[in-house]
PDB file of C-alpha atoms and ligand atoms in Angstrom:
ATOM      1  CA  MET A   1      48.279 -11.107  -3.526  1.00  0.00           C
ATOM      2  CA  ASN A   2      48.410 -13.681  -1.178  1.00  0.00           C
ATOM      3  CA  THR A   3      45.614 -16.520  -0.979  1.00  0.00           C
ATOM      4  CA  GLY A   4      44.426 -14.566   2.070  1.00  0.00           C
ATOM      5  CA  THR A   5      43.683 -11.735   0.412  1.00  0.00           C
ATOM      6  CA  ASN A   6      42.228 -13.611  -2.510  1.00  0.00           C
ATOM      7  CA  THR A   7      39.696 -15.790   0.029  1.00  0.00           C
ATOM      8  CA  ALA A   8      39.144 -12.337   1.180  1.00  0.00           C
ATOM      9  CA  MET A   9      38.317 -10.615  -2.398  1.00  0.00           C
ATOM     10  CA  ILE A  10      36.335 -12.915  -3.118  1.00  0.00           C
ATOM     11  CA  THR A  11      34.255 -13.568  -0.090  1.00  0.00           C
ATOM     12  CA  THR A  12      33.732  -9.646  -0.162  1.00  0.00           C
ATOM     13  CA  THR A  13      32.463  -9.936  -3.930  1.00  0.00           C
ATOM     14  CA  ILE A  14      30.034 -12.534  -3.379  1.00  0.00           C
ATOM     15  CA  ILE A  15      28.528 -10.756   0.185  1.00  0.00           C
ATOM     16  CA  HIS A  16      27.880  -7.928  -2.653  1.00  0.00           C
ATOM     17  CA  MET A  17      26.500  -9.985  -5.394  1.00  0.00           C
ATOM     18  CA  GLY A  18      24.119 -11.440  -2.542  1.00  0.00           C
ATOM     19  CA  MET A  19      22.994  -7.661  -1.069  1.00  0.00           C
ATOM     20  CA  SER A  20      22.897  -6.374  -4.792  1.00  0.00           C
ATOM     21  CA  ILE A  21      20.687  -9.676  -5.364  1.00  0.00           C
ATOM     22  CA  ARG A  22      18.549  -8.945  -2.857  1.00  0.00           C
ATOM     23  CA  MET A  23      18.189  -5.410  -3.728  1.00  0.00           C
ATOM     24  CA  PHE A  24      16.819  -6.264  -7.080  1.00  0.00           C
ATOM     25  CA  MET A  25      14.590  -9.102  -6.068  1.00  0.00           C
ATOM     26  CA  LYS A  26      13.336  -6.204  -3.966  1.00  0.00           C
ATOM     27  CA  THR A  27      12.672  -3.261  -6.185  1.00  0.00           C
ATOM     28  CA  GLN A  28      11.534  -5.830  -8.629  1.00  0.00           C
ATOM     29  CA  ARG A  29       9.173  -7.123  -6.643  1.00  0.00           C
ATOM     30  CA  PRO A  30       5.892  -6.848  -9.375  1.00  0.00           C
ATOM     31  CA  CYS A  31       3.446  -5.765  -6.657  1.00  0.00           C
ATOM     32  CA  MET A  32       2.281  -6.077  -2.409  1.00  0.00           C
ATOM     33  CA  HIS A  33      -0.757  -7.635  -2.068  1.00  0.00           C
ATOM     34  CA  SER A  34      -2.891  -7.297   0.963  1.00  0.00           C
ATOM     35  CA  PHE A  35      -6.309  -9.565   0.946  1.00  0.00           C
ATOM     36  CA  THR A  36      -9.265  -7.769   2.839  1.00  0.00           C
ATOM     37  CA  ALA A  37     -12.775  -8.848   4.109  1.00  0.00           C
ATOM     38  CA  ARG A  38     -14.732 -11.175   4.452  1.00  0.00           C
ATOM     39  CA  PRO A  39     -17.179 -12.343   1.596  1.00  0.00           C
ATOM     40  CA  SER A  40     -20.128 -12.323   2.664  1.00  0.00           C
ATOM     41  CA  GLY A  41     -23.913 -12.238   0.635  1.00  0.00           C
ATOM     42  CA  TRP A  42     -23.916 -15.161  -1.106  1.00  0.00           C
ATOM     43  CA  SER A  43     -26.561 -16.918   0.311  1.00  0.00           C
ATOM     44  CA  ARG A  44     -28.991 -14.191  -0.958  1.00  0.00           C
ATOM     45  CA  THR A  45     -29.666 -16.025  -4.237  1.00  0.00           C
ATOM     46  CA  SER A  46     -30.783 -19.552  -4.575  1.00  0.00           C
ATOM     47  CA  TRP A  47     -27.900 -21.877  -6.794  1.00  0.00           C
ATOM     48  CA  PRO A  48     -28.202 -24.252  -9.962  1.00  0.00           C
ATOM     49  CA  LYS A  49     -28.332 -27.796  -8.733  1.00  0.00           C
ATOM     50  CA  THR A  50     -26.391 -28.193 -11.347  1.00  0.00           C
ATOM     51  CA  SER A  51     -23.244 -26.944 -13.291  1.00  0.00           C
ATOM     52  CA  CYS A  52     -23.043 -27.673 -17.010  1.00  0.00           C
ATOM     53  CA  TRP A  53     -20.623 -24.356 -16.878  1.00  0.00           C
ATOM     54  CA  PRO A  54     -18.405 -24.022 -20.261  1.00  0.00           C
ATOM     55  CA  ASN A  55     -14.944 -23.794 -20.184  1.00  0.00           C
ATOM     56  CA  ALA A  56     -13.775 -20.475 -20.573  1.00  0.00           C
ATOM     57  CA  THR A  57     -11.173 -19.187 -23.345  1.00  0.00           C
ATOM     58  CA  GLY A  58      -8.887 -18.738 -20.927  1.00  0.00           C
ATOM     59  CA  ALA A  59      -7.445 -21.569 -19.020  1.00  0.00           C
ATOM     60  CA  GLY A  60      -7.719 -20.851 -15.500  1.00  0.00           C
ATOM     61  CA  TRP A  61      -9.779 -21.353 -12.110  1.00  0.00           C
ATOM     62  CA  PRO A  62     -12.821 -19.813 -12.941  1.00  0.00           C
ATOM     63  CA  ALA A  63     -12.966 -21.676 -16.209  1.00  0.00           C
ATOM     64  CA  GLY A  64     -12.470 -24.805 -14.465  1.00  0.00           C
ATOM     65  CA  ARG A  65     -14.623 -24.357 -11.254  1.00  0.00           C
ATOM     66  CA  GLU A  66     -17.892 -23.390 -14.019  1.00  0.00           C
ATOM     67  CA  ILE A  67     -17.740 -19.813 -12.871  1.00  0.00           C
ATOM     68  CA  LEU A  68     -18.331 -16.943 -15.216  1.00  0.00           C
ATOM     69  CA  ALA A  69     -15.719 -14.226 -15.036  1.00  0.00           C
ATOM     70  CA  LEU A  70     -15.553 -11.028 -16.620  1.00  0.00           C
ATOM     71  CA  ASN A  71     -12.436  -8.814 -17.063  1.00  0.00           C
ATOM     72  CA  LEU A  72     -13.071  -5.357 -16.516  1.00  0.00           C
ATOM     73  CA  VAL A  73     -10.594  -3.222 -17.725  1.00  0.00           C
ATOM     74  CA  SER A  74     -10.140   0.415 -18.045  1.00  0.00           C
ATOM     75  CA  SER A  75      -8.032   3.644 -17.228  1.00  0.00           C
ATOM     76  CA  PRO A  76      -8.939   4.954 -13.587  1.00  0.00           C
ATOM     77  CA  GLY A  77     -12.134   6.955 -12.912  1.00  0.00           C
ATOM     78  CA  SER A  78     -13.902   5.364 -16.217  1.00  0.00           C
ATOM     79  CA  GLY A  79     -16.971   4.391 -13.401  1.00  0.00           C
ATOM     80  CA  LYS A  80     -16.550   0.588 -13.005  1.00  0.00           C
ATOM     81  CA  THR A  81     -17.598   0.903  -9.175  1.00  0.00           C
ATOM     82  CA  SER A  82     -20.070   2.073 -10.196  1.00  0.00           C
ATOM     83  CA  LEU A  83     -20.898   0.456 -13.029  1.00  0.00           C
ATOM     84  CA  LEU A  84     -20.980  -2.706 -11.161  1.00  0.00           C
ATOM     85  CA  GLU A  85     -23.353  -1.160  -7.698  1.00  0.00           C
ATOM     86  CA  ARG A  86     -25.474  -0.106 -10.023  1.00  0.00           C
ATOM     87  CA  THR A  87     -25.590  -4.340 -12.371  1.00  0.00           C
ATOM     88  CA  ILE A  88     -25.379  -5.685  -8.419  1.00  0.00           C
ATOM     89  CA  ARG A  89     -28.701  -3.468  -7.102  1.00  0.00           C
ATOM     90  CA  GLU A  90     -30.586  -3.348 -10.809  1.00  0.00           C
ATOM     91  CA  ILE A  91     -29.793  -7.657 -11.479  1.00  0.00           C
ATOM     92  CA  GLY A  92     -28.044  -8.531  -8.540  1.00  0.00           C
ATOM     93  CA  ALA A  93     -31.788 -10.988  -7.755  1.00  0.00           C
ATOM     94  CA  ASP A  94     -31.421 -12.887 -10.461  1.00  0.00           C
ATOM     95  CA  LEU A  95     -27.481 -14.255 -10.323  1.00  0.00           C
ATOM     96  CA  ALA A  96     -25.827 -14.543  -8.015  1.00  0.00           C
ATOM     97  CA  ILE A  97     -22.585 -11.896  -8.313  1.00  0.00           C
ATOM     98  CA  GLY A  98     -19.538 -11.654  -6.797  1.00  0.00           C
ATOM     99  CA  VAL A  99     -16.541  -9.016  -6.983  1.00  0.00           C
ATOM    100  CA  ILE A 100     -12.822  -9.330  -6.948  1.00  0.00           C
ATOM    101  CA  GLU A 101     -11.615  -5.079  -6.393  1.00  0.00           C
ATOM    102  CA  GLY A 102      -8.325  -4.613  -7.633  1.00  0.00           C
ATOM    103  CA  ASP A 103      -6.643  -1.346  -6.685  1.00  0.00           C
ATOM    104  CA  GLN A 104      -2.612  -0.292  -5.933  1.00  0.00           C
ATOM    105  CA  ALA A 105      -4.238   0.926  -2.306  1.00  0.00           C
ATOM    106  CA  THR A 106      -7.805   1.744   0.034  1.00  0.00           C
ATOM    107  CA  LEU A 107     -10.276  -0.578   0.421  1.00  0.00           C
ATOM    108  CA  ASN A 108     -12.985   1.700  -0.876  1.00  0.00           C
ATOM    109  CA  ASP A 109     -14.358  -0.201  -3.891  1.00  0.00           C
ATOM    110  CA  ALA A 110     -14.706  -3.485  -2.356  1.00  0.00           C
ATOM    111  CA  ALA A 111     -16.526  -1.263   1.128  1.00  0.00           C
ATOM    112  CA  ARG A 112     -18.810   0.218  -1.737  1.00  0.00           C
ATOM    113  CA  ILE A 113     -19.813  -2.898  -3.428  1.00  0.00           C
ATOM    114  CA  ARG A 114     -20.380  -5.082  -0.178  1.00  0.00           C
ATOM    115  CA  ALA A 115     -22.331  -1.771   0.923  1.00  0.00           C
ATOM    116  CA  THR A 116     -25.084  -3.229  -2.400  1.00  0.00           C
ATOM    117  CA  GLY A 117     -25.400  -6.791  -0.621  1.00  0.00           C
ATOM    118  CA  ALA A 118     -22.485  -8.713  -2.641  1.00  0.00           C
ATOM    119  CA  PRO A 119     -19.252 -10.560  -1.635  1.00  0.00           C
ATOM    120  CA  ALA A 120     -16.197  -8.689  -2.402  1.00  0.00           C
ATOM    121  CA  ILE A 121     -12.525  -9.376  -1.932  1.00  0.00           C
ATOM    122  CA  GLN A 122     -10.167  -5.996  -2.304  1.00  0.00           C
ATOM    123  CA  VAL A 123      -7.075  -7.089  -3.820  1.00  0.00           C
ATOM    124  CA  ASN A 124      -3.783  -4.169  -3.418  1.00  0.00           C
ATOM    125  CA  THR A 125      -1.306  -3.901  -5.221  1.00  0.00           C
ATOM    126  CA  GLY A 126       0.952  -2.178  -3.285  1.00  0.00           C
ATOM    127  CA  THR A 127       3.678  -0.811  -6.427  1.00  0.00           C
ATOM    128  CA  GLY A 128       1.839  -3.415  -9.237  1.00  0.00           C
ATOM    129  CA  CYS A 129       0.268  -2.232 -12.431  1.00  0.00           C
ATOM    130  CA  HIS A 130      -2.230  -5.034 -12.429  1.00  0.00           C
ATOM    131  CA  LEU A 131      -4.323  -7.712 -11.417  1.00  0.00           C
ATOM    132  CA  ASP A 132      -2.314 -11.259 -11.760  1.00  0.00           C
ATOM    133  CA  ALA A 133      -3.293 -14.867 -11.729  1.00  0.00           C
ATOM    134  CA  ASP A 134      -1.168 -15.537  -9.056  1.00  0.00           C
ATOM    135  CA  MET A 135      -3.395 -13.089  -6.672  1.00  0.00           C
ATOM    136  CA  LEU A 136      -6.409 -14.048  -8.849  1.00  0.00           C
ATOM    137  CA  ALA A 137      -6.650 -17.614  -6.974  1.00  0.00           C
ATOM    138  CA  ARG A 138      -5.797 -15.908  -3.843  1.00  0.00           C
ATOM    139  CA  ALA A 139      -8.948 -13.461  -3.585  1.00  0.00           C
ATOM    140  CA  LEU A 140     -10.899 -16.540  -5.304  1.00  0.00           C
ATOM    141  CA  ASP A 141     -10.530 -18.976  -2.300  1.00  0.00           C
ATOM    142  CA  GLN A 142     -11.603 -16.143   0.178  1.00  0.00           C
ATOM    143  CA  LEU A 143     -14.549 -15.130  -2.378  1.00  0.00           C
ATOM    144  CA  LYS A 144     -15.414 -19.043  -2.959  1.00  0.00           C
ATOM    145  CA  PRO A 145     -17.971 -18.135  -5.638  1.00  0.00           C
ATOM    146  CA  PRO A 146     -20.210 -21.762  -6.047  1.00  0.00           C
ATOM    147  CA  PRO A 147     -20.817 -22.829  -9.114  1.00  0.00           C
ATOM    148  CA  GLY A 148     -22.816 -21.191 -11.177  1.00  0.00           C
ATOM    149  CA  SER A 149     -22.126 -17.807 -10.276  1.00  0.00           C
ATOM    150  CA  VAL A 150     -20.614 -14.841 -11.504  1.00  0.00           C
ATOM    151  CA  VAL A 151     -17.518 -13.008 -10.518  1.00  0.00           C
ATOM    152  CA  MET A 152     -16.773  -9.398 -11.636  1.00  0.00           C
ATOM    153  CA  ILE A 153     -13.272  -8.998 -11.581  1.00  0.00           C
ATOM    154  CA  GLU A 154     -12.213  -4.671 -11.448  1.00  0.00           C
ATOM    155  CA  ASN A 155      -8.677  -4.818 -12.837  1.00  0.00           C
ATOM    156  CA  VAL A 156      -6.307  -1.583 -11.458  1.00  0.00           C
ATOM    157  CA  GLY A 157      -7.014   1.305 -13.543  1.00  0.00           C
ATOM    158  CA  ASN A 158      -4.706   1.574 -16.275  1.00  0.00           C
ATOM    159  CA  LEU A 159      -5.404   0.812 -19.932  1.00  0.00           C
ATOM    160  CA  VAL A 160      -1.858  -0.148 -20.723  1.00  0.00           C
ATOM    161  CA  CYS A 161      -0.451  -3.987 -18.436  1.00  0.00           C
ATOM    162  CA  PRO A 162      -3.952  -5.565 -17.519  1.00  0.00           C
ATOM    163  CA  ALA A 163      -4.626  -6.030 -21.181  1.00  0.00           C
ATOM    164  CA  LEU A 164      -1.961  -7.956 -20.929  1.00  0.00           C
ATOM    165  CA  PHE A 165      -2.718 -10.680 -18.361  1.00  0.00           C
ATOM    166  CA  ASP A 166      -4.768 -13.572 -19.023  1.00  0.00           C
ATOM    167  CA  LEU A 167      -6.702 -13.911 -15.631  1.00  0.00           C
ATOM    168  CA  GLY A 168      -9.300 -17.419 -16.664  1.00  0.00           C
ATOM    169  CA  GLU A 169     -11.862 -14.753 -17.582  1.00  0.00           C
ATOM    170  CA  ARG A 170     -14.220 -15.645 -20.185  1.00  0.00           C
ATOM    171  CA  ALA A 171     -13.633 -11.902 -21.567  1.00  0.00           C
ATOM    172  CA  LYS A 172     -11.991  -9.174 -21.168  1.00  0.00           C
ATOM    173  CA  VAL A 173     -15.011  -6.082 -21.042  1.00  0.00           C
ATOM    174  CA  VAL A 174     -13.339  -2.384 -21.323  1.00  0.00           C
ATOM    175  CA  ILE A 175     -14.892   0.990 -20.194  1.00  0.00           C
ATOM    176  CA  LEU A 176     -14.560   3.924 -21.802  1.00  0.00           C
ATOM    177  CA  SER A 177     -16.251   7.356 -20.677  1.00  0.00           C
ATOM    178  CA  VAL A 178     -16.805  10.163 -22.463  1.00  0.00           C
ATOM    179  CA  THR A 179     -14.907  12.468 -20.718  1.00  0.00           C
ATOM    180  CA  GLU A 180     -11.178  10.589 -21.671  1.00  0.00           C
ATOM    181  CA  GLY A 181     -11.553  11.302 -25.615  1.00  0.00           C
ATOM    182  CA  GLU A 182     -13.022   9.397 -28.239  1.00  0.00           C
ATOM    183  CA  ASP A 183      -9.153   8.607 -29.770  1.00  0.00           C
ATOM    184  CA  LYS A 184      -8.364   5.887 -26.426  1.00  0.00           C
ATOM    185  CA  PRO A 185      -8.741   2.907 -28.097  1.00  0.00           C
ATOM    186  CA  VAL A 186      -6.670   4.095 -30.956  1.00  0.00           C
ATOM    187  CA  LYS A 187      -3.944   5.761 -28.807  1.00  0.00           C
ATOM    188  CA  TYR A 188      -4.040   1.877 -26.748  1.00  0.00           C
ATOM    189  CA  PRO A 189      -5.039  -1.001 -28.807  1.00  0.00           C
ATOM    190  CA  HIS A 190      -3.830  -3.104 -26.670  1.00  0.00           C
ATOM    191  CA  MET A 191      -6.774  -3.666 -24.575  1.00  0.00           C
ATOM    192  CA  PHE A 192      -9.443  -2.570 -27.206  1.00  0.00           C
ATOM    193  CA  ARG A 193      -7.946  -5.457 -29.242  1.00  0.00           C
ATOM    194  CA  ALA A 194      -8.088  -8.059 -25.695  1.00  0.00           C
ATOM    195  CA  ALA A 195     -11.675  -6.534 -24.918  1.00  0.00           C
ATOM    196  CA  SER A 196     -14.780  -8.478 -26.166  1.00  0.00           C
ATOM    197  CA  VAL A 197     -17.535  -5.522 -25.328  1.00  0.00           C
ATOM    198  CA  MET A 198     -16.560  -1.791 -24.787  1.00  0.00           C
ATOM    199  CA  LEU A 199     -18.832   0.052 -22.638  1.00  0.00           C
ATOM    200  CA  LEU A 200     -18.917   3.735 -23.458  1.00  0.00           C
ATOM    201  CA  ASN A 201     -19.971   5.428 -20.023  1.00  0.00           C
ATOM    202  CA  LYS A 202     -20.865   8.357 -18.763  1.00  0.00           C
ATOM    203  CA  ILE A 203     -23.056   9.058 -21.496  1.00  0.00           C
ATOM    204  CA  ASP A 204     -25.534  11.800 -19.559  1.00  0.00           C
ATOM    205  CA  LEU A 205     -22.210  14.129 -19.471  1.00  0.00           C
ATOM    206  CA  LEU A 206     -22.528  13.900 -23.360  1.00  0.00           C
ATOM    207  CA  PRO A 207     -24.176  17.709 -23.807  1.00  0.00           C
ATOM    208  CA  HIS A 208     -21.765  19.092 -22.380  1.00  0.00           C
ATOM    209  CA  LEU A 209     -18.327  17.919 -23.877  1.00  0.00           C
ATOM    210  CA  GLN A 210     -17.234  17.660 -27.454  1.00  0.00           C
ATOM    211  CA  PHE A 211     -17.442  13.849 -27.750  1.00  0.00           C
ATOM    212  CA  ASP A 212     -17.676  12.231 -31.294  1.00  0.00           C
ATOM    213  CA  VAL A 213     -19.042   9.201 -30.779  1.00  0.00           C
ATOM    214  CA  GLN A 214     -19.149   7.619 -34.100  1.00  0.00           C
ATOM    215  CA  ARG A 215     -15.164   8.793 -34.291  1.00  0.00           C
ATOM    216  CA  CYS A 216     -14.916   6.418 -30.763  1.00  0.00           C
ATOM    217  CA  ILE A 217     -17.249   3.328 -32.322  1.00  0.00           C
ATOM    218  CA  ALA A 218     -14.788   3.838 -35.724  1.00  0.00           C
ATOM    219  CA  TYR A 219     -11.466   3.929 -33.622  1.00  0.00           C
ATOM    220  CA  ALA A 220     -12.334   0.923 -31.315  1.00  0.00           C
ATOM    221  CA  ARG A 221     -13.227  -1.450 -34.567  1.00  0.00           C
ATOM    222  CA  GLU A 222     -10.491   0.029 -36.607  1.00  0.00           C
ATOM    223  CA  VAL A 223      -8.038  -1.735 -33.843  1.00  0.00           C
ATOM    224  CA  ASN A 224     -11.273  -4.725 -33.118  1.00  0.00           C
ATOM    225  CA  PRO A 225     -13.859  -5.391 -35.756  1.00  0.00           C
ATOM    226  CA  GLY A 226     -15.477  -7.216 -33.627  1.00  0.00           C
ATOM    227  CA  ILE A 227     -16.105  -4.950 -30.632  1.00  0.00           C
ATOM    228  CA  ARG A 228     -19.668  -5.140 -29.145  1.00  0.00           C
ATOM    229  CA  VAL A 229     -19.711  -1.175 -28.146  1.00  0.00           C
ATOM    230  CA  LEU A 230     -22.773  -0.274 -25.719  1.00  0.00           C
ATOM    231  CA  GLN A 231     -23.733   2.857 -24.820  1.00  0.00           C
ATOM    232  CA  VAL A 232     -24.438   3.135 -21.014  1.00  0.00           C
ATOM    233  CA  SER A 233     -24.928   6.036 -18.121  1.00  0.00           C
ATOM    234  CA  ALA A 234     -23.736   4.352 -14.454  1.00  0.00           C
ATOM    235  CA  GLN A 235     -25.627   7.304 -12.669  1.00  0.00           C
ATOM    236  CA  SER A 236     -29.055   7.433 -15.469  1.00  0.00           C
ATOM    237  CA  GLY A 237     -29.373   3.374 -16.007  1.00  0.00           C
ATOM    238  CA  GLU A 238     -29.332   4.902 -19.373  1.00  0.00           C
ATOM    239  CA  GLY A 239     -28.266   2.002 -21.540  1.00  0.00           C
ATOM    240  CA  MET A 240     -27.627  -0.743 -18.994  1.00  0.00           C
ATOM    241  CA  GLN A 241     -30.690  -3.009 -19.812  1.00  0.00           C
ATOM    242  CA  ALA A 242     -28.180  -3.803 -23.094  1.00  0.00           C
ATOM    243  CA  TRP A 243     -25.254  -4.346 -21.060  1.00  0.00           C
ATOM    244  CA  TYR A 244     -27.451  -6.990 -18.516  1.00  0.00           C
ATOM    245  CA  ASP A 245     -29.131  -8.527 -21.528  1.00  0.00           C
ATOM    246  CA  TRP A 246     -25.344  -9.254 -22.813  1.00  0.00           C
ATOM    247  CA  LEU A 247     -24.567 -10.411 -19.517  1.00  0.00           C
ATOM    248  CA  LYS A 248     -26.901 -12.685 -19.416  1.00  0.00           C
ATOM    249  CA  ALA A 249     -26.404 -13.853 -22.719  1.00  0.00           C
ATOM    250  CA  GLN A 250     -22.679 -15.548 -21.551  1.00  0.00           C
ATOM    251  CA  ILE A 251     -24.651 -17.679 -18.930  1.00  0.00           C
ATOM    252  CA  PRO A 252     -25.398 -21.112 -20.278  1.00  0.00           C
ATOM    253  CA  ALA A 253     -28.815 -22.395 -21.434  1.00  0.00           C
ATOM    254  CA  PRO A 254     -28.322 -25.046 -18.339  1.00  0.00           C
ATOM    255  CA  VAL A 255     -27.523 -23.075 -15.267  1.00  0.00           C
ATOM    256  CA  ALA A 256     -30.110 -20.304 -16.570  1.00  0.00           C
ATOM    257  CA  GLN A 257     -32.565 -22.469 -16.304  1.00  0.00           C
ATOM    258  CA  ALA A 258     -31.929 -23.698 -13.869  1.00  0.00           C
ATOM    259  CA  GLN A 259     -31.826 -20.102 -12.154  1.00  0.00           C
ATOM    260  CA  THR A 260     -35.178 -20.084 -12.785  1.00  0.00           C
TER     261      THR A 260
HETATM  262  N1  GTP B   1     -21.832  11.552 -14.722  1.00  0.00           N
HETATM  263  C1  GTP B   1     -21.460  10.323 -14.957  1.00  0.00           C
HETATM  264  N2  GTP B   1     -20.573   9.961 -13.671  1.00  0.00           N
HETATM  265  C2  GTP B   1     -20.139   8.460 -13.753  1.00  0.00           C
HETATM  266  C3  GTP B   1     -20.742   7.855 -14.546  1.00  0.00           C
HETATM  267  N3  GTP B   1     -20.128   6.868 -14.145  1.00  0.00           N
HETATM  268  C4  GTP B   1     -19.527   6.712 -12.901  1.00  0.00           C
HETATM  269  N4  GTP B   1     -19.587   8.254 -12.522  1.00  0.00           N
HETATM  270  C5  GTP B   1     -18.625   8.672 -11.927  1.00  0.00           C
HETATM  271  O1  GTP B   1     -17.015   8.617 -12.254  1.00  0.00           O
HETATM  272  C6  GTP B   1     -16.027   9.148 -10.715  1.00  0.00           C
HETATM  273  C7  GTP B   1     -15.309   7.661 -10.456  1.00  0.00           C
HETATM  274  O2  GTP B   1     -16.312   6.840 -10.953  1.00  0.00           O
HETATM  275  P1  GTP B   1     -15.968   5.462 -10.240  1.00  0.00           P
HETATM  276  O3  GTP B   1     -16.833   4.302 -10.555  1.00  0.00           O
HETATM  277  O4  GTP B   1     -15.535   5.460  -9.143  1.00  0.00           O
HETATM  278  O5  GTP B   1     -14.348   4.479 -11.426  1.00  0.00           O
HETATM  279  P2  GTP B   1     -13.624   3.523 -11.206  1.00  0.00           P
HETATM  280  O6  GTP B   1     -14.068   3.064 -12.447  1.00  0.00           O
HETATM  281  O7  GTP B   1     -14.311   2.490 -10.733  1.00  0.00           O
HETATM  282  O8  GTP B   1     -12.182   4.206 -11.107  1.00  0.00           O
HETATM  283  P3  GTP B   1     -11.093   3.379 -10.405  1.00  0.00           P
HETATM  284  O9  GTP B   1     -11.562   2.160  -9.517  1.00  0.00           O
HETATM  285  O10 GTP B   1     -10.750   4.488  -9.640  1.00  0.00           O
HETATM  286  O11 GTP B   1     -10.909   3.354 -11.276  1.00  0.00           O
HETATM  287  C8  GTP B   1     -17.238   8.869  -9.305  1.00  0.00           C
HETATM  288  O12 GTP B   1     -17.539  10.290  -9.555  1.00  0.00           O
HETATM  289  C9  GTP B   1     -19.010   8.994 -10.485  1.00  0.00           C
HETATM  290  O13 GTP B   1     -19.664   9.005  -9.527  1.00  0.00           O
HETATM  291  C10 GTP B   1     -21.991   8.255 -15.250  1.00  0.00           C
HETATM  292  O14 GTP B   1     -22.480   7.059 -15.906  1.00  0.00           O
HETATM  293  N5  GTP B   1     -21.963   9.287 -15.304  1.00  0.00           N
HETATM  294 MG1   MG B   2     -14.053   1.427  -8.811  1.00  0.00          MG
END
């Protein structure tokens, strides 16, 4: 084989390698992010003049900027957006709440939140199955939550990978609805272990289901003995006061006092 042939072979190999790497990068690209919507509605709540928010446990944007961020995680359809809609309608006058909505596609959930008067940014993850810190940082740049506000992050509906990503939130709140079966905490232990609170939603449906609430709670405590469990219905409003009490308790005293 002469030098010319060798050079041609090497060149062809390099071109193929380049194509393969590009193909790999394309197929491995985790998410297509698209950020939509203009936040509005922050002005309806008065803001504390001082901000004394302590650092959240997760290092990140929200903690550094004195924002209380909660990461709402669950399987699809457990009622995350319904819970947020009711929460904003019922206590949105006391707490400044902004929302970041994560879904693979559509602007539906951000539109539902905006209909309550709260600001919302929709993040579409394309093929991605969770929000990550980069997506969150970009969404926060658009949301521009003021110091002392609450940012609710509705993660992509999925009980697996959102458990593994720290978004700088104060806490993960896992929502499990009674239509999903009581064994979910032991089947998806990482999610229930990562969460500080489990909201057992759709309890208005219990009379129609074979769902053992006590067994479900025992399963949750088996994987996470410290998990707090609140039984709620985002539809009827039953049990929601306990959720509001927990939420307000996450707000440090100086800021809470400044808001009154
Ligand atoms: N009966 C009953 N239905 C509820 C309750 N909460 C939510 N739903 C219904 O459950 C369905 C899904 O609610 P969503 O709030 O869209 O659930 P989600 O978790 O935001 O869904 P994704 O964003 O798609 O993951 C809707 O039809 C709601 O009306 C509840 O407490 N009781
Ligand atoms: Mg939703």
